[in-house]
Every structure is written in structure tokens, then in C-alpha cells.
CSV table of C-alpha atoms and ligand atoms in Angstrom, one decimal:
chain,number,residue,atom,x,y,z
Z,70,MET,CA,67.7,95.8,93.4
Z,71,PRO,CA,66.5,97.3,96.2
Z,72,ASP,CA,66.3,101.2,96.8
Z,73,PRO,CA,69.6,102.6,98.9
Z,74,LEU,CA,68.9,103.5,102.4
Z,75,TYR,CA,70.7,106.2,102.5
Z,76,GLY,CA,70.7,109.3,100.3
Z,77,PRO,CA,73.6,110.6,98.8
Z,78,GLY,CA,76.1,111.9,101.4
Z,79,GLU,CA,73.7,110.2,104.1
Z,80,LEU,CA,75.7,107.4,104.0
Z,81,LEU,CA,79.2,108.6,104.7
Z,82,ALA,CA,77.8,111.0,107.5
Z,83,LEU,CA,76.8,107.8,109.4
Z,84,ASP,CA,80.2,106.6,108.7
Z,85,ARG,CA,82.0,109.3,110.0
Z,86,GLU,CA,79.8,109.8,113.0
Z,87,HIS,CA,80.1,106.2,113.9
Z,88,VAL,CA,81.8,103.3,112.4
Z,89,TRP,CA,85.2,102.3,113.1
Z,90,HIS,CA,87.4,101.8,110.3
Z,91,PRO,CA,90.7,99.2,110.4
Z,92,TYR,CA,93.6,101.2,112.2
Z,93,GLY,CA,91.7,104.3,111.6
Z,94,PRO,CA,91.1,106.9,114.2
Z,95,MET,CA,87.2,108.1,115.0
Z,96,PRO,CA,85.6,109.6,113.1
Z,97,GLY,CA,87.8,109.0,110.3
Z,98,ARG,CA,90.1,111.9,108.3
Z,99,VAL,CA,89.6,110.8,104.6
Z,100,ASP,CA,85.9,109.2,103.5
Z,101,PRO,CA,86.0,105.8,102.3
Z,102,LEU,CA,84.3,104.6,98.9
Z,103,ALA,CA,80.9,103.3,99.1
Z,104,VAL,CA,80.7,100.3,97.5
Z,105,GLU,CA,77.2,98.9,96.3
Z,106,SER,CA,78.1,95.9,94.9
Z,107,ALA,CA,80.7,94.0,93.5
Z,108,SER,CA,81.0,90.7,91.1
Z,109,GLY,CA,83.9,89.0,89.1
Z,110,VAL,CA,86.7,91.4,89.7
Z,111,ARG,CA,85.0,94.2,90.0
Z,112,LEU,CA,84.0,96.9,93.2
Z,113,ARG,CA,80.3,98.8,91.8
Z,114,LEU,CA,80.5,102.2,94.0
Z,115,ALA,CA,78.0,103.6,95.1
Z,116,GLU,CA,78.5,106.8,94.2
Z,117,PRO,CA,81.2,108.0,91.1
Z,118,ALA,CA,85.0,108.9,92.6
Z,119,HIS,CA,87.1,110.4,90.5
Z,120,GLY,CA,84.7,109.7,87.5
Z,121,ARG,CA,84.5,106.2,88.4
Z,122,THR,CA,82.2,103.9,89.1
Z,123,GLU,CA,83.6,100.4,89.0
Z,124,LEU,CA,86.9,99.5,90.3
Z,125,VAL,CA,89.2,96.5,89.5
Z,126,ASP,CA,90.0,94.8,92.4
Z,127,GLY,CA,93.8,94.8,93.4
Z,128,MET,CA,93.8,93.9,96.7
Z,129,SER,CA,91.7,90.7,96.9
Z,130,SER,CA,90.1,92.8,99.8
Z,131,TRP,CA,93.0,91.4,101.8
Z,132,TRP,CA,94.7,88.3,100.1
Z,133,SER,CA,90.7,87.0,100.5
Z,134,ALA,CA,88.5,86.5,97.5
Z,135,VAL,CA,90.8,84.9,94.6
Z,136,HIS,CA,87.7,83.6,93.3
Z,137,GLY,CA,86.8,87.7,93.0
Z,138,TYR,CA,83.0,88.3,94.2
Z,139,ASN,CA,79.5,87.2,93.8
Z,140,HIS,CA,80.9,83.4,92.5
Z,141,PRO,CA,77.6,81.5,91.8
Z,142,VAL,CA,79.6,78.2,92.9
Z,143,LEU,CA,80.5,79.7,95.8
Z,144,ASN,CA,77.0,81.5,96.2
Z,145,GLU,CA,75.0,78.1,95.7
Z,146,ALA,CA,77.1,76.7,98.7
Z,147,VAL,CA,76.1,79.2,100.8
Z,148,ARG,CA,72.8,79.1,99.6
Z,149,ALA,CA,72.1,75.6,100.2
Z,150,GLN,CA,73.9,75.2,103.2
Z,151,LEU,CA,71.9,78.6,104.3
Z,152,ASP,CA,68.3,76.3,104.3
Z,153,ARG,CA,69.7,73.3,106.3
Z,154,MET,CA,71.7,75.8,109.0
Z,155,SER,CA,73.3,78.8,109.7
Z,156,HIS,CA,75.4,77.6,112.5
Z,157,VAL,CA,75.0,75.4,115.9
Z,158,MET,CA,77.4,74.9,118.7
Z,159,PHE,CA,80.5,73.0,118.4
Z,160,GLY,CA,80.8,71.9,121.7
Z,161,GLY,CA,79.5,68.7,121.8
Z,162,LEU,CA,77.6,68.9,118.5
Z,163,THR,CA,79.2,68.2,115.0
Z,164,HIS,CA,78.2,68.7,111.4
Z,165,GLU,CA,78.9,67.8,107.8
Z,166,PRO,CA,80.5,70.9,106.8
Z,167,ALA,CA,82.9,70.9,109.6
Z,168,VAL,CA,84.2,67.6,109.1
Z,169,ARG,CA,84.7,68.2,105.4
Z,170,LEU,CA,86.9,71.4,105.9
Z,171,ALA,CA,88.4,69.8,108.2
Z,172,THR,CA,89.4,66.3,106.4
Z,173,ARG,CA,90.0,68.4,102.7
Z,174,LEU,CA,92.7,70.7,104.8
Z,175,VAL,CA,94.9,67.7,106.2
Z,176,GLU,CA,94.5,65.9,102.7
Z,177,ILE,CA,96.3,69.2,100.7
Z,178,THR,CA,98.5,70.8,103.7
Z,179,PRO,CA,101.8,69.2,104.2
Z,180,GLU,CA,102.5,65.5,106.7
Z,181,PRO,CA,101.8,64.9,109.0
Z,182,LEU,CA,99.9,67.9,110.2
Z,183,ARG,CA,96.7,66.3,111.0
Z,184,HIS,CA,94.7,67.5,113.1
Z,185,VAL,CA,92.5,70.9,113.0
Z,186,PHE,CA,91.2,73.7,115.2
Z,187,LEU,CA,88.6,76.2,113.9
Z,188,CYS,CA,88.4,79.7,114.6
Z,189,ASP,CA,86.8,82.7,113.8
Z,190,SER,CA,89.9,85.2,112.3
Z,191,GLY,CA,93.7,85.6,111.3
Z,192,SER,CA,94.5,86.6,114.7
Z,193,VAL,CA,92.4,84.0,117.0
Z,194,SER,CA,94.4,81.0,114.9
Z,195,VAL,CA,97.7,82.7,115.5
Z,196,GLU,CA,96.6,82.8,119.8
Z,197,VAL,CA,95.6,79.3,119.6
Z,198,ALA,CA,99.1,78.2,117.6
Z,199,VAL,CA,100.6,79.5,120.6
Z,200,LYS,CA,98.2,78.4,123.5
Z,201,MET,CA,98.8,74.7,121.6
Z,202,CYS,CA,102.6,75.5,121.6
Z,203,LEU,CA,102.5,76.4,125.2
Z,204,GLN,CA,100.4,73.9,126.5
Z,205,TYR,CA,102.4,70.9,124.6
Z,206,TRP,CA,105.7,71.8,127.0
Z,207,ARG,CA,103.8,72.7,129.8
Z,208,SER,CA,102.1,69.4,129.6
Z,209,THR,CA,105.4,67.7,128.6
Z,210,GLY,CA,106.7,68.3,132.1
Z,211,ARG,CA,108.8,71.6,130.1
Z,212,PRO,CA,106.8,74.5,131.7
Z,213,ALA,CA,109.9,77.5,131.0
Z,214,LYS,CA,109.5,76.7,127.4
Z,215,ARG,CA,107.1,79.8,126.8
Z,216,ARG,CA,108.8,82.0,124.7
Z,217,LEU,CA,108.7,82.8,121.2
Z,218,LEU,CA,111.2,83.5,118.3
Z,219,THR,CA,110.4,84.9,115.1
Z,220,TRP,CA,112.5,87.2,112.7
Z,221,ARG,CA,111.8,91.2,111.9
Z,222,GLY,CA,109.0,92.3,109.3
Z,223,GLY,CA,106.9,90.4,110.2
Z,224,TYR,CA,102.6,90.2,111.0
Z,225,HIS,CA,100.9,88.2,112.9
Z,226,GLY,CA,97.6,90.2,113.4
Z,227,ASP,CA,96.8,92.4,116.1
Z,228,THR,CA,95.7,90.2,118.8
Z,229,TRP,CA,97.8,90.1,121.9
Z,230,GLN,CA,100.0,87.2,121.2
Z,231,PRO,CA,99.7,87.7,117.2
Z,232,MET,CA,101.2,91.9,118.5
Z,233,SER,CA,104.0,90.3,120.3
Z,234,VAL,CA,105.4,88.1,117.1
Z,235,CYS,CA,104.7,91.5,114.7
Z,236,ASP,CA,108.1,93.6,113.6
Z,237,PRO,CA,108.1,95.6,116.4
Z,238,GLU,CA,109.5,98.5,115.5
Z,239,GLY,CA,108.0,100.7,112.9
Z,240,GLY,CA,104.9,98.7,112.5
Z,241,MET,CA,101.7,99.2,113.5
Z,242,HIS,CA,101.7,97.6,117.4
Z,243,GLU,CA,104.9,100.1,119.1
Z,244,LEU,CA,102.7,101.7,121.3
Z,245,TRP,CA,102.0,98.3,123.1
Z,246,SER,CA,105.9,97.4,123.1
Z,247,GLY,CA,106.1,97.5,127.0
Z,248,MET,CA,103.3,95.5,127.7
Z,249,LEU,CA,103.3,92.8,125.2
Z,250,PRO,CA,105.5,89.3,126.0
Z,251,ARG,CA,109.0,89.7,125.3
Z,252,GLN,CA,109.6,87.7,122.5
Z,253,ILE,CA,112.8,86.5,120.7
Z,254,PHE,CA,113.7,88.7,117.4
Z,255,ALA,CA,116.3,87.6,114.8
Z,256,GLY,CA,117.3,90.5,112.1
Z,257,PRO,CA,114.7,90.6,109.0
Z,258,PRO,CA,115.0,87.4,106.7
Z,259,PRO,CA,117.8,88.6,103.4
Z,260,ALA,CA,115.6,88.5,100.1
Z,261,THR,CA,118.5,85.6,99.2
Z,262,TYR,CA,120.7,82.8,100.9
Z,263,GLU,CA,123.2,84.4,103.6
Z,264,GLU,CA,124.6,81.6,105.6
Z,265,GLU,CA,125.3,84.4,107.9
Z,266,TYR,CA,121.9,84.7,108.6
Z,267,ALA,CA,121.4,81.0,108.5
Z,268,GLU,CA,124.0,81.0,111.6
Z,269,GLU,CA,122.7,83.8,113.5
Z,270,LEU,CA,118.6,82.4,113.1
Z,271,ARG,CA,120.5,78.4,114.9
Z,272,ALA,CA,122.7,80.5,117.0
Z,273,LEU,CA,119.6,82.3,118.6
Z,274,ILE,CA,117.4,79.1,118.9
Z,275,ALA,CA,120.5,77.4,120.5
Z,276,ARG,CA,121.0,79.7,123.2
Z,277,HIS,CA,117.4,80.0,123.6
Z,278,ALA,CA,116.7,76.8,123.3
Z,279,ASP,CA,115.2,76.0,126.9
Z,280,GLU,CA,113.0,79.2,127.4
Z,281,LEU,CA,111.6,78.5,123.6
Z,282,ALA,CA,108.4,77.4,123.1
Z,283,ALA,CA,108.1,78.1,119.2
Z,284,VAL,CA,109.1,79.6,116.6
Z,285,VAL,CA,106.2,82.0,114.5
Z,286,VAL,CA,107.0,83.4,111.2
Z,287,GLU,CA,105.9,83.6,107.7
Z,288,PRO,CA,106.8,81.5,105.1
Z,289,VAL,CA,108.9,82.7,102.2
Z,290,VAL,CA,106.4,86.0,101.9
Z,291,GLN,CA,106.2,88.6,104.6
Z,292,GLY,CA,102.6,90.0,104.0
Z,293,ALA,CA,101.0,93.7,106.3
Z,294,GLY,CA,105.2,93.4,107.8
Z,295,GLY,CA,106.6,95.1,104.6
Z,296,MET,CA,105.9,93.3,101.6
Z,297,ARG,CA,109.3,91.3,101.7
Z,298,PHE,CA,110.3,88.2,100.3
Z,299,HIS,CA,113.0,85.5,101.5
Z,300,SER,CA,115.3,83.0,100.6
Z,301,PRO,CA,113.2,79.5,101.5
Z,302,ALA,CA,116.0,77.6,102.2
Z,303,TYR,CA,115.7,79.4,106.0
Z,304,LEU,CA,112.3,77.9,106.2
Z,305,ARG,CA,115.1,74.7,106.3
Z,306,VAL,CA,117.4,76.4,108.3
Z,307,LEU,CA,114.3,76.8,111.1
Z,308,ARG,CA,113.4,73.2,110.5
Z,309,GLU,CA,116.7,71.6,111.4
Z,310,ALA,CA,117.2,74.1,114.4
Z,311,CYS,CA,114.1,73.5,115.9
Z,312,ASP,CA,114.3,69.6,116.1
Z,313,ALA,CA,117.8,69.8,117.2
Z,314,HIS,CA,116.4,72.2,120.3
Z,315,ASP,CA,112.9,70.6,121.0
Z,316,VAL,CA,111.4,73.7,119.2
Z,317,LEU,CA,108.3,73.8,118.3
Z,318,LEU,CA,108.2,75.4,114.1
Z,319,VAL,CA,104.4,77.7,113.5
Z,320,PHE,CA,104.1,78.7,110.0
Z,321,ASP,CA,101.6,81.4,109.3
Z,322,GLU,CA,100.5,80.7,106.2
Z,323,ILE,CA,97.3,82.9,106.6
Z,324,ALA,CA,98.2,85.3,103.5
Z,325,THR,CA,100.0,82.9,101.8
Z,326,GLY,CA,98.1,80.0,102.4
Z,327,PHE,CA,95.5,78.3,98.6
Z,328,GLY,CA,98.2,79.5,95.9
Z,329,ARG,CA,99.1,82.7,96.2
Z,330,THR,CA,103.1,83.0,96.2
Z,331,GLY,CA,102.7,79.8,93.6
Z,332,THR,CA,102.8,76.8,95.6
Z,333,LEU,CA,99.6,75.9,97.4
Z,334,PHE,CA,101.2,76.5,100.5
Z,335,ALA,CA,104.4,78.2,101.0
Z,336,ALA,CA,106.0,75.8,103.0
Z,337,GLU,CA,106.0,73.6,99.9
Z,338,HIS,CA,108.9,76.0,98.6
Z,339,ALA,CA,110.7,74.9,101.0
Z,340,GLY,CA,109.9,71.1,101.2
Z,341,VAL,CA,109.4,71.2,105.1
Z,342,ALA,CA,106.3,70.8,107.4
Z,343,PRO,CA,105.6,73.1,110.3
Z,344,ASP,CA,104.5,71.6,113.5
Z,345,VAL,CA,101.8,73.7,113.3
Z,346,MET,CA,100.2,75.5,111.2
Z,347,CYS,CA,97.5,78.9,110.4
Z,348,LEU,CA,95.6,79.2,107.7
Z,349,GLY,CA,92.5,82.2,107.1
Z,350,LYS,CA,92.1,85.0,104.8
Z,351,ALA,CA,91.3,82.7,101.6
Z,352,LEU,CA,89.7,80.0,103.1
Z,353,THR,CA,86.9,80.9,102.4
Z,354,GLY,CA,87.2,82.0,99.1
Z,355,GLY,CA,86.3,85.9,101.1
Z,356,TYR,CA,83.1,84.8,102.0
Z,357,LEU,CA,83.2,84.7,105.5
Z,358,SER,CA,85.7,85.2,108.7
Z,359,MET,CA,87.1,81.6,108.7
Z,360,ALA,CA,90.6,80.9,110.1
Z,361,ALA,CA,91.7,77.3,111.0
Z,362,THR,CA,95.1,76.1,113.0
Z,363,LEU,CA,96.8,72.5,112.0
Z,364,CYS,CA,99.1,71.0,114.4
Z,365,THR,CA,100.9,67.1,114.6
Z,366,PRO,CA,100.1,64.3,116.1
Z,367,ARG,CA,102.8,65.0,118.4
Z,368,VAL,CA,102.1,68.2,119.4
Z,369,ALA,CA,97.5,67.4,120.1
Z,370,ASP,CA,99.1,63.4,121.6
Z,371,GLY,CA,101.5,66.2,123.8
Z,372,ILE,CA,98.5,68.4,124.8
Z,373,SER,CA,96.1,65.9,125.4
Z,374,ARG,CA,98.4,64.1,128.1
Z,375,GLY,CA,99.2,66.6,130.3
Z,376,GLU,CA,97.7,67.6,133.5
Z,377,VAL,CA,94.8,69.6,132.2
Z,378,PRO,CA,94.2,67.3,128.8
Z,379,VAL,CA,92.4,69.8,126.9
Z,380,LEU,CA,93.1,72.8,124.3
Z,381,ALA,CA,90.8,75.6,126.7
Z,382,HIS,CA,89.8,77.4,123.5
Z,383,GLY,CA,86.0,77.1,122.5
Z,384,PRO,CA,84.5,80.2,120.1
Z,385,THR,CA,81.1,80.6,119.9
Z,386,PHE,CA,81.1,80.6,116.1
Z,387,MET,CA,83.2,77.6,115.9
Z,388,GLY,CA,83.3,75.5,113.1
Z,389,ASN,CA,80.4,78.0,111.6
Z,390,PRO,CA,78.8,75.6,108.9
Z,391,LEU,CA,78.3,78.8,106.5
Z,392,ALA,CA,81.5,79.6,106.7
Z,393,SER,CA,83.0,75.8,106.7
Z,394,ALA,CA,80.8,74.7,103.2
Z,395,VAL,CA,81.7,77.8,101.5
Z,396,ALA,CA,85.5,77.3,102.5
Z,397,CYS,CA,85.1,73.7,101.1
Z,398,ALA,CA,83.4,75.1,97.7
Z,399,SER,CA,86.3,77.8,97.0
Z,400,ILE,CA,88.8,74.9,97.9
Z,401,ASP,CA,87.7,72.5,95.3
Z,402,LEU,CA,86.9,75.4,93.0
Z,403,LEU,CA,90.6,76.6,93.3
Z,404,LEU,CA,91.9,72.3,92.9
Z,405,SER,CA,89.6,72.0,90.3
Z,406,GLN,CA,91.3,74.6,87.7
Z,407,ASP,CA,94.8,75.3,86.9
Z,408,TRP,CA,95.4,77.5,89.4
Z,409,ALA,CA,98.7,77.1,89.2
Z,410,GLY,CA,99.2,78.2,85.8
Z,411,GLU,CA,96.6,81.5,86.6
Z,412,VAL,CA,99.4,82.2,89.0
Z,413,LYS,CA,101.8,81.9,86.9
Z,414,ARG,CA,100.3,84.3,84.1
Z,415,ILE,CA,99.5,86.6,86.5
Z,416,GLU,CA,103.2,87.0,88.0
Z,417,ALA,CA,104.3,87.0,84.0
Z,418,GLY,CA,101.7,90.0,84.1
Z,419,LEU,CA,102.8,91.7,86.9
Z,420,ARG,CA,106.6,91.8,86.1
Z,421,GLU,CA,105.8,93.3,82.7
Z,422,GLY,CA,103.4,95.6,84.3
Z,423,LEU,CA,105.3,97.0,87.0
Z,424,SER,CA,108.9,97.3,85.5
Z,425,ALA,CA,107.6,100.3,84.2
Z,426,ALA,CA,107.2,101.5,87.6
Z,427,LEU,CA,111.2,101.4,88.4
Z,428,ASP,CA,110.6,104.7,85.6
Z,429,VAL,CA,108.8,105.9,88.9
Z,430,PRO,CA,111.1,108.7,90.6
Z,431,GLY,CA,111.2,107.6,94.2
Z,432,VAL,CA,110.5,104.3,93.5
Z,433,ARG,CA,113.3,101.7,95.5
Z,434,ASP,CA,111.8,98.3,94.2
Z,435,VAL,CA,110.3,96.2,92.8
Z,436,ARG,CA,109.4,92.9,93.2
Z,437,VAL,CA,107.1,90.2,92.2
Z,438,LEU,CA,106.3,86.9,93.7
Z,439,GLY,CA,103.2,84.1,92.5
Z,440,ALA,CA,99.9,86.6,92.3
Z,441,ILE,CA,102.0,89.0,94.5
Z,442,GLY,CA,103.1,92.5,93.1
Z,443,VAL,CA,105.0,95.5,95.6
Z,444,VAL,CA,106.2,98.4,94.0
Z,445,GLN,CA,108.6,99.8,97.3
Z,446,LEU,CA,109.5,104.1,97.6
Z,447,ASP,CA,111.8,105.6,99.1
Z,448,HIS,CA,109.7,108.2,101.2
Z,449,PRO,CA,106.2,106.7,103.1
Z,450,ILE,CA,103.4,107.6,100.4
Z,451,ASP,CA,100.8,110.3,100.7
Z,452,MET,CA,97.8,107.3,101.3
Z,453,ALA,CA,94.9,109.5,100.0
Z,454,ALA,CA,97.0,111.1,96.4
Z,455,ALA,CA,98.0,107.0,95.9
Z,456,THR,CA,94.9,105.8,96.6
Z,457,ALA,CA,92.9,108.9,94.5
Z,458,ALA,CA,95.3,108.2,91.3
Z,459,ALA,CA,94.5,104.7,91.3
Z,460,VAL,CA,90.7,105.4,91.5
Z,461,ARG,CA,91.2,107.3,88.1
Z,462,GLU,CA,92.5,104.7,86.6
Z,463,GLY,CA,89.6,102.4,87.5
Z,464,VAL,CA,91.3,100.6,90.6
Z,465,TRP,CA,91.4,99.8,94.0
Z,466,LEU,CA,94.4,99.9,95.5
Z,467,ARG,CA,95.6,100.5,99.4
Z,468,PRO,CA,98.9,101.2,99.6
Z,469,PHE,CA,100.4,101.5,103.6
Z,470,ARG,CA,104.1,103.1,104.5
Z,471,ASP,CA,106.2,103.1,102.1
Z,472,LEU,CA,104.4,99.9,99.8
Z,473,VAL,CA,101.9,99.9,96.9
Z,474,TYR,CA,101.6,96.5,96.3
Z,475,VAL,CA,99.1,94.6,95.1
Z,476,MET,CA,97.2,90.8,94.9
Z,477,PRO,CA,94.3,90.4,92.8
Z,478,PRO,CA,92.5,88.0,92.5
Z,479,TYR,CA,93.6,84.5,90.6
Z,480,VAL,CA,90.6,85.3,87.8
Z,481,THR,CA,91.4,88.7,87.1
Z,482,GLY,CA,92.1,89.0,83.2
Z,483,ASP,CA,95.5,89.9,81.2
Z,484,ASP,CA,93.3,93.6,80.0
Z,485,ASP,CA,92.4,94.3,84.1
Z,486,LEU,CA,96.0,93.7,84.7
Z,487,ALA,CA,98.0,95.9,83.4
Z,488,ARG,CA,95.2,98.5,84.3
Z,489,ILE,CA,96.7,97.5,87.7
Z,490,CYS,CA,100.3,98.0,87.3
Z,491,ARG,CA,99.3,101.5,85.1
Z,492,ALA,CA,97.1,102.2,88.8
Z,493,VAL,CA,100.3,101.0,90.8
Z,494,CYS,CA,102.5,103.2,88.9
Z,495,ALA,CA,100.3,106.6,88.6
Z,496,ALA,CA,100.0,105.7,92.6
Z,497,ALA,CA,103.4,105.7,93.2
Z,498,ARG,CA,104.0,108.6,91.0
Z,499,GLU,CA,101.1,110.4,92.6
Z,500,GLY,CA,102.1,109.4,96.0
U,817,PLP,C1,95.9,88.8,108.4
U,817,PLP,C2,97.0,87.8,108.7
U,817,PLP,C3,97.0,87.6,110.0
U,817,PLP,C4,95.4,88.1,110.6
U,817,PLP,O1,94.2,87.7,110.3
U,817,PLP,P1,92.8,88.4,110.8
U,817,PLP,O2,91.5,87.6,110.0
U,817,PLP,O3,92.6,89.9,110.3
U,817,PLP,O4,93.0,88.2,112.1
U,817,PLP,C5,98.3,87.2,110.5
U,817,PLP,N1,99.3,86.8,109.5
U,817,PLP,C6,99.1,87.0,108.4
U,817,PLP,C7,100.4,86.3,107.9
U,817,PLP,C8,98.1,87.7,108.2
U,817,PLP,O5,98.5,87.8,107.1
């Protein structure tokens, strides 16, 4: 390995001076940890922190690194593609990695999703989904249908349209409430099925049908909006109400896709298919930024028969060959193994390990679904103290709001999983 460019302290000083981090001020108030390399489920630090130079990753780098880091199969896929070409424009050109990826995604996602728009990030895939829905109604002669309905507690990304369907209160985008498109919100979906809530959804969709382009939700698990789980039965309620009232249904599976909740896609818990589906995060196994928006022939035909018969969207790096190649390899790797068994094993390990958190003062709720574990406190967490407590246990966690949560790589062994659970308890106690 080459010598590091910067001496101790220097890297962090330059980071503080120049580099913006997610949801942070400039300069940052808490120094990040410098990672020198990563392999398997371990992050190797450039400098020891709280006596640790290696941390077990409990976050999969925000849902994405499902196979862990530095995986030989994924490395080889990138290398092989690199030797052919790392990128060519997608306007007027095409290539095998993108065609393979799109074909593969159509095969593994619910019928009748059949068309794939590849884009750069999750937020952009939600923008594309919204654009598809708005344009569908405009093209089919109903331009008044241009609002969106969602439920509270959601998170769909940080660009403009996605922000408008994030939870409007207590979330990261409250600042912009007066400037965002005004969407229609149902209450947060309850964990278990309640007929009253189902009625609320039906009534809202019926009342606003003339102005509604689409319902946009995260199926089964709401991620960054609060890490809440809900009954899949609500997805069937949405599907039926959308069909009854001519409204499109968009599932944002950017966090839930590729096995995280125990089914390959969370929509499968309910046995329903959306009209438009967003994928991202684990799509490339955490290697490169890429997302996808899938739609049905009905949506695509509607748009393509319109006055402007094209979807006017085309990111510069659309269909990037390196990202497409590693996405194909990651999907093949996932499906070539008993991923569902591994997710079940992790679910059992999290249930057992996190049950100890119920004895920690200040813990309000502990919940587990698939390879996702959540400990919710009755107070906002002290993020620095909680992170430090986890690092002392040898684990990387990134708590937020009143939540300590984990979604470890599927390759996490039982000992490392137990360690992650101990760290969550320590973070809950000390945060
Ligand atoms: C992370 C996330 C997004 C945004 O994806 P980015 O790649 O960060 O833009 C959108 N929706 C959901 C459900 C997410 O978890």
C-alpha cells in the first residue's frame, strides 16, 4: 500500500477546512473518522479511535454494501469492465453492461415492471419517477393530475421533488416547507393493520383523485424518516384505491430492495406491484453511485403517445458501464447464494442481541425486521457520545434523532453480529 499523503492530524485539518459532509455545517463540529481501507465487514481506520483501529460496520454504508467491502467478485467485475471502458455517453449509444442490468432488473422485480431508466442516485431516481407520473397524466389529457400523496414519516431523498414527499415535520427538510410543491399527507402508517387507517388512505385518495398523479411510499419500512415498520396490508389498500381512482402507485425501494427486509423486494410482502419502482443503494453492492426507475408498459406508452413523446431526462453518466457491471455482479452474487437464509440468520441474531436494549433506561422501543434492527429512545440522542460508545465496542454506527439502528452486511458473522448488538446497547446507554 502506498504511504499516506497526509500526516496524523493533517488529513482531518484539511477535511475540516474544505470538505462538506452529509447533513453537516461547514466547518464540521465533530471530526469524522478517517478510513484507510475496508474489507469484509471491517473498516480500517487511518488513526486509532478510542483504542480501535478496526471497526465492524453496522451500517453497510447506508444500506448499500450488502456483500461487505473489497469483495473479490465485485472487484473483478469492476476491473474487467475498466479494461474495456469506464464510460461512454448513453445518448445514441448502448452497451452490454447496461442492457444486462436492465434485463436482470426486469426479471427480478414484480410484473408488470418492464422498462428501466438508469440514473445516478436515489434522489434522482425519485425525481424521474415523479416526472414519469406527471408526464403520464399530461400526455393522456389529464394535466390537472399533478400532486402527490404520501404518508408521514417517509424519506425519499434530498432533491426538490423527493423533499416534498419527505415527512414535513421534524425531518431534515422542514426549512423548505413553504417553497416545496405542496403534497397531500396521510398520517404515519401504523405497525399493525387498522381498518380506520386504511379508510383514511382510501378517503384521501378518493377526495383528491382529480388532482393526484401518484401515491409515493416506501413499502413496509420507512428508512431515514424514522425507521418505522408497517403492515404490508396497507400496500394492498393503496394498490386498490389507486386502481379505483386512476392514480399511479410508486414504491421507493431504494432502502428496502435486494433482500434487506427478508424478501427480495418489500413489495413482495404484500404481493402487489407498483406502476413505478425506484431502486438504488444496494443496487451496486455499495461500489458506485447508481439508481434505477422502473415502470410498466402502461406508463411508458402513455408518455410516448403524448404531445411531447419523450421523457426529457438524461443524466451525463446515465447507464455508466462500471456501475452497471458491478450492479450485475452484485445481483448475481446475491442470487447465487441463500441470501434469504442469511437475512433470516441476521434477523434472529438482532432479535436476540437487541433484546438486551429493552433493559437500558431511556429505551422506548426495540424492533427488528429482516436484516434491520432499531432501538428507539425516549429522547434525542447525543450523537457524538453514542458514536464514541459504539467505537469503544469496536463497531461503526451512525445514530440520528432518537434512533440507534443497524443494517449490517449480509455476510456479517454471528460473533460480529453479537458485537454490533452490544455496541447498539452501549450507544443507547451513553447517548
Ligand atoms: C437513501 C434514500 C433515497 C435517496 O437516495 P440517494 O442515493 O441518497 O439520493 C431515497 N429514498 C429512500 C427510501 C432512501 O433510503
